[in-house]
Amino acid sequence: MAWKRWRTCRGGRVWLLAVLAALPVVAAAVVAVAFPSVAATTCPGCYGLERLAPGVYAESGLPPDRRRQVVSVVEEAERRVRDFYGGRQASPRILACLSDRCYRRIGGGGERGIAVLNRAVMLSPKGVDPVITSHEMSHVELHARLAADDAVPQWFDEGLAVLVSGDPRYLAPETAADRCLVSTDAMLPVTLDAWSRAAGADVRTYAKAACRVSRWVTANGGPHTVLDLVRRLNAGETFGAVTKM
């Protein structure tokens, strides 16, 4: 009886160890199916992407000129973010797709580009340009500096990204006395869900947010005011109290 009890117990332990050993594999499979963008940014090679430069990946088989294009776009986007912030604290992994099939495979949708978990950036074929790339990298850079992800409203995050990228769709050129294209005094979306709904219904939502952020930055002396905002938010002050916006 003692031997049988030991055999049964030992069999239970073996079964339990087998289950525990399988859990990471199962978890990885679930993530890959349910969240392919997360899985792809973690393992680009698993999704058919190859490394072009440190932290930069693109679909395999691209001709040399398209590979150089991707690297050049990322370098220019990095410059825009670095120039605005006076340096960079974030180094997001960049996944660039030059075909719709590639972008769908890594979990992309109808957007031009998207920041993933504030750690990586995915670019669609329409997003492989400095404006879209620096816009998404701005999101990552801002959140790398903030102690809390919800410290700023979504409209400020998006408006700032437009300003950093210099998106001509939503802002006048830098030489303009006032870069605003669409001004509003109405409340702008605070949460990501609310922003997605508003921007989906009216693309001018980006221009409205960019106008408000641009005017605030200009009125307070330039990009350094964003760094001061981050410092004060991290010290415990609230967005409304700091910006009076």
PDB file of C-alpha atoms in Angstrom:
ATOM      1  CA  MET A   1       0.000   0.000   0.000  1.00  0.00           C
ATOM      2  CA  ALA A   2       2.796   2.391   0.830  1.00  0.00           C
ATOM      3  CA  TRP A   3       4.390   1.677  -2.568  1.00  0.00           C
ATOM      4  CA  LYS A   4       1.073   2.242  -4.360  1.00  0.00           C
ATOM      5  CA  ARG A   5       0.496   5.544  -2.582  1.00  0.00           C
ATOM      6  CA  TRP A   6       4.001   6.683  -3.553  1.00  0.00           C
ATOM      7  CA  ARG A   7       3.400   5.606  -7.146  1.00  0.00           C
ATOM      8  CA  THR A   8       0.115   7.515  -7.294  1.00  0.00           C
ATOM      9  CA  CYS A   9       1.635  10.618  -5.723  1.00  0.00           C
ATOM     10  CA  ARG A  10       4.635  10.442  -8.015  1.00  0.00           C
ATOM     11  CA  GLY A  11       2.338  10.119 -11.034  1.00  0.00           C
ATOM     12  CA  GLY A  12       0.419  13.204  -9.891  1.00  0.00           C
ATOM     13  CA  ARG A  13       3.620  15.176  -9.569  1.00  0.00           C
ATOM     14  CA  VAL A  14       4.745  14.127 -13.042  1.00  0.00           C
ATOM     15  CA  TRP A  15       1.378  15.169 -14.479  1.00  0.00           C
ATOM     16  CA  LEU A  16       1.532  18.513 -12.667  1.00  0.00           C
ATOM     17  CA  LEU A  17       5.081  19.187 -13.868  1.00  0.00           C
ATOM     18  CA  ALA A  18       4.036  18.364 -17.423  1.00  0.00           C
ATOM     19  CA  VAL A  19       1.147  20.811 -17.212  1.00  0.00           C
ATOM     20  CA  LEU A  20       3.354  23.544 -15.764  1.00  0.00           C
ATOM     21  CA  ALA A  21       5.960  22.965 -18.450  1.00  0.00           C
ATOM     22  CA  ALA A  22       3.288  23.295 -21.131  1.00  0.00           C
ATOM     23  CA  LEU A  23       1.813  26.520 -19.769  1.00  0.00           C
ATOM     24  CA  PRO A  24       4.364  28.894 -21.390  1.00  0.00           C
ATOM     25  CA  VAL A  25       3.807  27.201 -24.735  1.00  0.00           C
ATOM     26  CA  VAL A  26       0.029  27.439 -24.384  1.00  0.00           C
ATOM     27  CA  ALA A  27       0.258  31.060 -23.234  1.00  0.00           C
ATOM     28  CA  ALA A  28       2.479  31.929 -26.194  1.00  0.00           C
ATOM     29  CA  ALA A  29       0.025  30.278 -28.574  1.00  0.00           C
ATOM     30  CA  VAL A  30      -2.890  32.213 -27.069  1.00  0.00           C
ATOM     31  CA  VAL A  31      -1.019  35.504 -27.374  1.00  0.00           C
ATOM     32  CA  ALA A  32      -0.017  34.737 -30.962  1.00  0.00           C
ATOM     33  CA  VAL A  33      -3.648  34.060 -31.926  1.00  0.00           C
ATOM     34  CA  ALA A  34      -5.434  36.692 -29.839  1.00  0.00           C
ATOM     35  CA  PHE A  35      -2.776  39.427 -29.912  1.00  0.00           C
ATOM     36  CA  PRO A  36      -0.610  38.946 -33.010  1.00  0.00           C
ATOM     37  CA  SER A  37       0.733  42.499 -32.815  1.00  0.00           C
ATOM     38  CA  VAL A  38       2.160  41.819 -29.348  1.00  0.00           C
ATOM     39  CA  ALA A  39       3.636  38.515 -30.488  1.00  0.00           C
ATOM     40  CA  ALA A  40       5.071  40.061 -33.655  1.00  0.00           C
ATOM     41  CA  THR A  41       6.801  42.904 -31.825  1.00  0.00           C
ATOM     42  CA  THR A  42       8.253  40.339 -29.416  1.00  0.00           C
ATOM     43  CA  CYS A  43       9.434  37.961 -32.130  1.00  0.00           C
ATOM     44  CA  PRO A  44       9.536  39.709 -35.537  1.00  0.00           C
ATOM     45  CA  GLY A  45      11.295  36.758 -37.166  1.00  0.00           C
ATOM     46  CA  CYS A  46       8.382  34.500 -36.222  1.00  0.00           C
ATOM     47  CA  TYR A  47       6.221  36.614 -38.521  1.00  0.00           C
ATOM     48  CA  GLY A  48       8.538  36.733 -41.486  1.00  0.00           C
ATOM     49  CA  LEU A  49      10.254  40.024 -40.690  1.00  0.00           C
ATOM     50  CA  GLU A  50      14.001  40.495 -40.919  1.00  0.00           C
ATOM     51  CA  ARG A  51      16.330  42.917 -39.165  1.00  0.00           C
ATOM     52  CA  LEU A  52      17.463  45.869 -41.276  1.00  0.00           C
ATOM     53  CA  ALA A  53      19.142  47.886 -38.523  1.00  0.00           C
ATOM     54  CA  PRO A  54      19.204  47.835 -34.714  1.00  0.00           C
ATOM     55  CA  GLY A  55      15.567  47.747 -33.627  1.00  0.00           C
ATOM     56  CA  VAL A  56      14.248  48.028 -37.200  1.00  0.00           C
ATOM     57  CA  TYR A  57      12.497  45.122 -38.924  1.00  0.00           C
ATOM     58  CA  ALA A  58      10.722  44.783 -42.256  1.00  0.00           C
ATOM     59  CA  GLU A  59       9.179  41.990 -44.251  1.00  0.00           C
ATOM     60  CA  SER A  60      11.759  39.734 -45.806  1.00  0.00           C
ATOM     61  CA  GLY A  61      12.653  39.749 -49.479  1.00  0.00           C
ATOM     62  CA  LEU A  62      12.564  43.513 -50.011  1.00  0.00           C
ATOM     63  CA  PRO A  63      14.875  44.867 -52.736  1.00  0.00           C
ATOM     64  CA  PRO A  64      17.832  46.963 -51.525  1.00  0.00           C
ATOM     65  CA  ASP A  65      16.196  50.312 -52.378  1.00  0.00           C
ATOM     66  CA  ARG A  66      13.091  49.520 -50.307  1.00  0.00           C
ATOM     67  CA  ARG A  67      15.256  48.344 -47.401  1.00  0.00           C
ATOM     68  CA  ARG A  68      17.161  51.629 -47.529  1.00  0.00           C
ATOM     69  CA  GLN A  69      13.861  53.501 -47.671  1.00  0.00           C
ATOM     70  CA  VAL A  70      12.651  51.919 -44.436  1.00  0.00           C
ATOM     71  CA  VAL A  71      15.904  52.660 -42.609  1.00  0.00           C
ATOM     72  CA  SER A  72      15.941  56.243 -43.902  1.00  0.00           C
ATOM     73  CA  VAL A  73      12.342  56.841 -42.795  1.00  0.00           C
ATOM     74  CA  VAL A  74      13.080  55.565 -39.290  1.00  0.00           C
ATOM     75  CA  GLU A  75      16.221  57.689 -39.000  1.00  0.00           C
ATOM     76  CA  GLU A  76      14.328  60.834 -39.993  1.00  0.00           C
ATOM     77  CA  ALA A  77      11.511  60.010 -37.560  1.00  0.00           C
ATOM     78  CA  GLU A  78      14.032  59.496 -34.782  1.00  0.00           C
ATOM     79  CA  ARG A  79      15.551  62.889 -35.598  1.00  0.00           C
ATOM     80  CA  ARG A  80      12.181  64.631 -35.316  1.00  0.00           C
ATOM     81  CA  VAL A  81      11.472  63.069 -31.940  1.00  0.00           C
ATOM     82  CA  ARG A  82      15.010  63.746 -30.703  1.00  0.00           C
ATOM     83  CA  ASP A  83      14.939  67.387 -31.837  1.00  0.00           C
ATOM     84  CA  PHE A  84      11.621  68.081 -30.129  1.00  0.00           C
ATOM     85  CA  TYR A  85      12.454  66.392 -26.830  1.00  0.00           C
ATOM     86  CA  GLY A  86      16.129  67.319 -26.792  1.00  0.00           C
ATOM     87  CA  GLY A  87      17.024  63.624 -26.801  1.00  0.00           C
ATOM     88  CA  ARG A  88      15.322  60.258 -26.619  1.00  0.00           C
ATOM     89  CA  GLN A  89      14.568  57.973 -23.692  1.00  0.00           C
ATOM     90  CA  ALA A  90      12.596  55.375 -25.645  1.00  0.00           C
ATOM     91  CA  SER A  91      13.922  53.031 -28.311  1.00  0.00           C
ATOM     92  CA  PRO A  92      10.802  51.350 -29.687  1.00  0.00           C
ATOM     93  CA  ARG A  93      11.166  48.351 -31.958  1.00  0.00           C
ATOM     94  CA  ILE A  94       9.957  49.279 -35.444  1.00  0.00           C
ATOM     95  CA  LEU A  95       8.076  46.764 -37.592  1.00  0.00           C
ATOM     96  CA  ALA A  96       7.532  48.008 -41.144  1.00  0.00           C
ATOM     97  CA  CYS A  97       5.309  46.297 -43.693  1.00  0.00           C
ATOM     98  CA  LEU A  98       5.349  47.285 -47.341  1.00  0.00           C
ATOM     99  CA  SER A  99       2.485  44.970 -48.266  1.00  0.00           C
ATOM    100  CA  ASP A 100      -1.031  44.677 -46.889  1.00  0.00           C
ATOM    101  CA  ARG A 101      -0.560  40.942 -46.432  1.00  0.00           C
ATOM    102  CA  CYS A 102       2.409  41.493 -44.131  1.00  0.00           C
ATOM    103  CA  TYR A 103       0.538  44.098 -42.098  1.00  0.00           C
ATOM    104  CA  ARG A 104      -2.494  41.856 -41.635  1.00  0.00           C
ATOM    105  CA  ARG A 105      -0.224  38.993 -40.590  1.00  0.00           C
ATOM    106  CA  ILE A 106       1.273  41.017 -37.739  1.00  0.00           C
ATOM    107  CA  GLY A 107      -2.160  42.106 -36.516  1.00  0.00           C
ATOM    108  CA  GLY A 108      -2.537  45.460 -38.242  1.00  0.00           C
ATOM    109  CA  GLY A 109      -5.866  46.918 -39.321  1.00  0.00           C
ATOM    110  CA  GLY A 110      -6.898  49.928 -41.367  1.00  0.00           C
ATOM    111  CA  GLU A 111      -4.587  52.396 -39.619  1.00  0.00           C
ATOM    112  CA  ARG A 112      -1.377  53.754 -41.164  1.00  0.00           C
ATOM    113  CA  GLY A 113       0.615  52.951 -38.049  1.00  0.00           C
ATOM    114  CA  ILE A 114       0.168  52.146 -34.384  1.00  0.00           C
ATOM    115  CA  ALA A 115       2.149  52.153 -31.150  1.00  0.00           C
ATOM    116  CA  VAL A 116       2.022  48.765 -29.417  1.00  0.00           C
ATOM    117  CA  LEU A 117       2.068  48.728 -25.603  1.00  0.00           C
ATOM    118  CA  ASN A 118       4.175  51.908 -25.661  1.00  0.00           C
ATOM    119  CA  ARG A 119       7.171  49.761 -26.565  1.00  0.00           C
ATOM    120  CA  ALA A 120       6.997  49.225 -30.310  1.00  0.00           C
ATOM    121  CA  VAL A 121       5.663  50.763 -33.506  1.00  0.00           C
ATOM    122  CA  MET A 122       3.997  48.928 -36.389  1.00  0.00           C
ATOM    123  CA  LEU A 123       3.832  50.619 -39.795  1.00  0.00           C
ATOM    124  CA  SER A 124       1.481  49.751 -42.657  1.00  0.00           C
ATOM    125  CA  PRO A 125       2.458  50.275 -46.316  1.00  0.00           C
ATOM    126  CA  LYS A 126       0.826  53.727 -46.113  1.00  0.00           C
ATOM    127  CA  GLY A 127       2.654  54.540 -42.899  1.00  0.00           C
ATOM    128  CA  VAL A 128       6.265  54.045 -43.950  1.00  0.00           C
ATOM    129  CA  ASP A 129       7.064  57.747 -44.000  1.00  0.00           C
ATOM    130  CA  PRO A 130       8.648  60.130 -41.467  1.00  0.00           C
ATOM    131  CA  VAL A 131       5.368  61.794 -40.479  1.00  0.00           C
ATOM    132  CA  ILE A 132       3.478  58.655 -39.472  1.00  0.00           C
ATOM    133  CA  THR A 133       6.556  57.011 -37.978  1.00  0.00           C
ATOM    134  CA  SER A 134       7.486  60.014 -35.816  1.00  0.00           C
ATOM    135  CA  HIS A 135       3.825  60.424 -34.778  1.00  0.00           C
ATOM    136  CA  GLU A 136       3.758  56.900 -33.357  1.00  0.00           C
ATOM    137  CA  MET A 137       7.240  57.235 -31.890  1.00  0.00           C
ATOM    138  CA  SER A 138       6.098  60.408 -30.118  1.00  0.00           C
ATOM    139  CA  HIS A 139       3.454  58.387 -28.272  1.00  0.00           C
ATOM    140  CA  VAL A 140       6.110  55.928 -27.116  1.00  0.00           C
ATOM    141  CA  GLU A 141       8.536  58.687 -26.120  1.00  0.00           C
ATOM    142  CA  LEU A 142       5.955  60.606 -24.096  1.00  0.00           C
ATOM    143  CA  HIS A 143       4.837  57.534 -22.171  1.00  0.00           C
ATOM    144  CA  ALA A 144       8.419  56.449 -21.555  1.00  0.00           C
ATOM    145  CA  ARG A 145       8.858  59.740 -19.698  1.00  0.00           C
ATOM    146  CA  LEU A 146       5.554  59.722 -17.796  1.00  0.00           C
ATOM    147  CA  ALA A 147       5.216  57.856 -14.515  1.00  0.00           C
ATOM    148  CA  ALA A 148       1.536  57.118 -15.232  1.00  0.00           C
ATOM    149  CA  ASP A 149       0.028  56.325 -18.624  1.00  0.00           C
ATOM    150  CA  ASP A 150      -3.164  58.228 -17.869  1.00  0.00           C
ATOM    151  CA  ALA A 151      -1.397  61.387 -16.705  1.00  0.00           C
ATOM    152  CA  VAL A 152      -2.391  63.282 -19.859  1.00  0.00           C
ATOM    153  CA  PRO A 153      -5.702  63.217 -21.750  1.00  0.00           C
ATOM    154  CA  GLN A 154      -5.728  61.402 -25.070  1.00  0.00           C
ATOM    155  CA  TRP A 155      -6.318  64.577 -27.073  1.00  0.00           C
ATOM    156  CA  PHE A 156      -3.078  66.051 -25.709  1.00  0.00           C
ATOM    157  CA  ASP A 157      -1.144  62.875 -26.512  1.00  0.00           C
ATOM    158  CA  GLU A 158      -2.475  62.905 -30.091  1.00  0.00           C
ATOM    159  CA  GLY A 159      -2.089  66.645 -30.605  1.00  0.00           C
ATOM    160  CA  LEU A 160       1.484  66.483 -29.354  1.00  0.00           C
ATOM    161  CA  ALA A 161       2.233  63.605 -31.739  1.00  0.00           C
ATOM    162  CA  VAL A 162       0.939  65.718 -34.634  1.00  0.00           C
ATOM    163  CA  LEU A 163       3.155  68.598 -33.519  1.00  0.00           C
ATOM    164  CA  VAL A 164       6.261  66.431 -33.134  1.00  0.00           C
ATOM    165  CA  SER A 165       5.726  64.847 -36.546  1.00  0.00           C
ATOM    166  CA  GLY A 166       4.917  68.154 -38.248  1.00  0.00           C
ATOM    167  CA  ASP A 167       1.955  66.546 -40.001  1.00  0.00           C
ATOM    168  CA  PRO A 168       0.940  68.956 -42.807  1.00  0.00           C
ATOM    169  CA  ARG A 169      -2.575  67.496 -42.883  1.00  0.00           C
ATOM    170  CA  TYR A 170      -3.341  68.986 -39.480  1.00  0.00           C
ATOM    171  CA  LEU A 171      -0.892  71.857 -38.969  1.00  0.00           C
ATOM    172  CA  ALA A 172       0.310  74.830 -40.985  1.00  0.00           C
ATOM    173  CA  PRO A 173       4.071  75.016 -41.748  1.00  0.00           C
ATOM    174  CA  GLU A 174       6.513  75.950 -38.977  1.00  0.00           C
ATOM    175  CA  THR A 175       7.008  79.350 -40.601  1.00  0.00           C
ATOM    176  CA  ALA A 176       3.370  80.297 -39.961  1.00  0.00           C
ATOM    177  CA  ALA A 177       2.664  82.698 -37.106  1.00  0.00           C
ATOM    178  CA  ASP A 178      -0.179  80.425 -36.014  1.00  0.00           C
ATOM    179  CA  ARG A 179       0.001  76.799 -37.124  1.00  0.00           C
ATOM    180  CA  CYS A 180      -3.673  76.095 -36.371  1.00  0.00           C
ATOM    181  CA  LEU A 181      -5.857  74.865 -39.209  1.00  0.00           C
ATOM    182  CA  VAL A 182      -8.958  74.079 -37.130  1.00  0.00           C
ATOM    183  CA  SER A 183      -9.599  75.801 -33.810  1.00  0.00           C
ATOM    184  CA  THR A 184     -12.197  74.817 -31.219  1.00  0.00           C
ATOM    185  CA  ASP A 185     -13.129  75.668 -27.654  1.00  0.00           C
ATOM    186  CA  ALA A 186     -15.160  72.498 -27.272  1.00  0.00           C
ATOM    187  CA  MET A 187     -14.079  69.673 -24.989  1.00  0.00           C
ATOM    188  CA  LEU A 188     -11.817  67.182 -26.725  1.00  0.00           C
ATOM    189  CA  PRO A 189     -11.780  63.393 -26.092  1.00  0.00           C
ATOM    190  CA  VAL A 190     -10.019  62.421 -22.881  1.00  0.00           C
ATOM    191  CA  THR A 191      -9.902  58.625 -23.191  1.00  0.00           C
ATOM    192  CA  LEU A 192      -8.553  56.437 -25.980  1.00  0.00           C
ATOM    193  CA  ASP A 193     -11.991  54.947 -26.694  1.00  0.00           C
ATOM    194  CA  ALA A 194     -13.595  58.382 -26.873  1.00  0.00           C
ATOM    195  CA  TRP A 195     -10.782  59.599 -29.114  1.00  0.00           C
ATOM    196  CA  SER A 196     -11.161  56.662 -31.486  1.00  0.00           C
ATOM    197  CA  ARG A 197     -14.877  57.335 -31.840  1.00  0.00           C
ATOM    198  CA  ALA A 198     -14.445  61.079 -32.353  1.00  0.00           C
ATOM    199  CA  ALA A 199     -11.552  60.796 -34.792  1.00  0.00           C
ATOM    200  CA  GLY A 200     -13.390  58.081 -36.697  1.00  0.00           C
ATOM    201  CA  ALA A 201     -16.387  60.374 -37.099  1.00  0.00           C
ATOM    202  CA  ASP A 202     -14.410  63.543 -37.871  1.00  0.00           C
ATOM    203  CA  VAL A 203     -10.775  63.439 -39.004  1.00  0.00           C
ATOM    204  CA  ARG A 204     -10.489  67.141 -38.105  1.00  0.00           C
ATOM    205  CA  THR A 205     -10.318  65.983 -34.482  1.00  0.00           C
ATOM    206  CA  TYR A 206      -6.556  65.604 -35.017  1.00  0.00           C
ATOM    207  CA  ALA A 207      -6.290  69.166 -36.278  1.00  0.00           C
ATOM    208  CA  LYS A 208      -8.295  70.480 -33.335  1.00  0.00           C
ATOM    209  CA  ALA A 209      -6.054  68.707 -30.821  1.00  0.00           C
ATOM    210  CA  ALA A 210      -2.906  69.776 -32.681  1.00  0.00           C
ATOM    211  CA  CYS A 211      -4.112  73.384 -32.691  1.00  0.00           C
ATOM    212  CA  ARG A 212      -4.644  73.426 -28.947  1.00  0.00           C
ATOM    213  CA  VAL A 213      -1.294  71.781 -28.174  1.00  0.00           C
ATOM    214  CA  SER A 214       0.610  73.936 -30.674  1.00  0.00           C
ATOM    215  CA  ARG A 215      -0.764  77.168 -29.259  1.00  0.00           C
ATOM    216  CA  TRP A 216      -0.045  76.050 -25.696  1.00  0.00           C
ATOM    217  CA  VAL A 217       3.539  75.076 -26.546  1.00  0.00           C
ATOM    218  CA  THR A 218       4.135  78.364 -28.391  1.00  0.00           C
ATOM    219  CA  ALA A 219       2.592  80.466 -25.629  1.00  0.00           C
ATOM    220  CA  ASN A 220       4.833  78.819 -23.043  1.00  0.00           C
ATOM    221  CA  GLY A 221       8.151  79.175 -24.807  1.00  0.00           C
ATOM    222  CA  GLY A 222       8.512  76.094 -26.990  1.00  0.00           C
ATOM    223  CA  PRO A 223       9.041  72.328 -26.653  1.00  0.00           C
ATOM    224  CA  HIS A 224      10.815  72.614 -23.287  1.00  0.00           C
ATOM    225  CA  THR A 225       7.421  73.320 -21.738  1.00  0.00           C
ATOM    226  CA  VAL A 226       6.432  69.712 -22.491  1.00  0.00           C
ATOM    227  CA  LEU A 227       9.448  68.481 -20.540  1.00  0.00           C
ATOM    228  CA  ASP A 228       8.439  70.736 -17.649  1.00  0.00           C
ATOM    229  CA  LEU A 229       4.914  69.361 -17.846  1.00  0.00           C
ATOM    230  CA  VAL A 230       6.230  65.800 -17.614  1.00  0.00           C
ATOM    231  CA  ARG A 231       8.405  66.693 -14.635  1.00  0.00           C
ATOM    232  CA  ARG A 232       5.508  68.272 -12.755  1.00  0.00           C
ATOM    233  CA  LEU A 233       3.109  65.449 -13.565  1.00  0.00           C
ATOM    234  CA  ASN A 234       5.641  62.918 -12.315  1.00  0.00           C
ATOM    235  CA  ALA A 235       5.930  64.982  -9.138  1.00  0.00           C
ATOM    236  CA  GLY A 236       2.210  64.510  -8.502  1.00  0.00           C
ATOM    237  CA  GLU A 237       0.568  67.581 -10.025  1.00  0.00           C
ATOM    238  CA  THR A 238      -2.461  67.209 -12.277  1.00  0.00           C
ATOM    239  CA  PHE A 239      -2.651  67.978 -15.980  1.00  0.00           C
ATOM    240  CA  GLY A 240      -5.337  70.640 -15.576  1.00  0.00           C
ATOM    241  CA  ALA A 241      -3.494  72.401 -12.771  1.00  0.00           C
ATOM    242  CA  VAL A 242      -0.243  72.534 -14.753  1.00  0.00           C
ATOM    243  CA  THR A 243      -1.585  73.509 -18.153  1.00  0.00           C
ATOM    244  CA  LYS A 244      -4.717  75.523 -17.258  1.00  0.00           C
ATOM    245  CA  MET A 245      -6.154  74.019 -20.443  1.00  0.00           C
TER     246      MET A 245
END
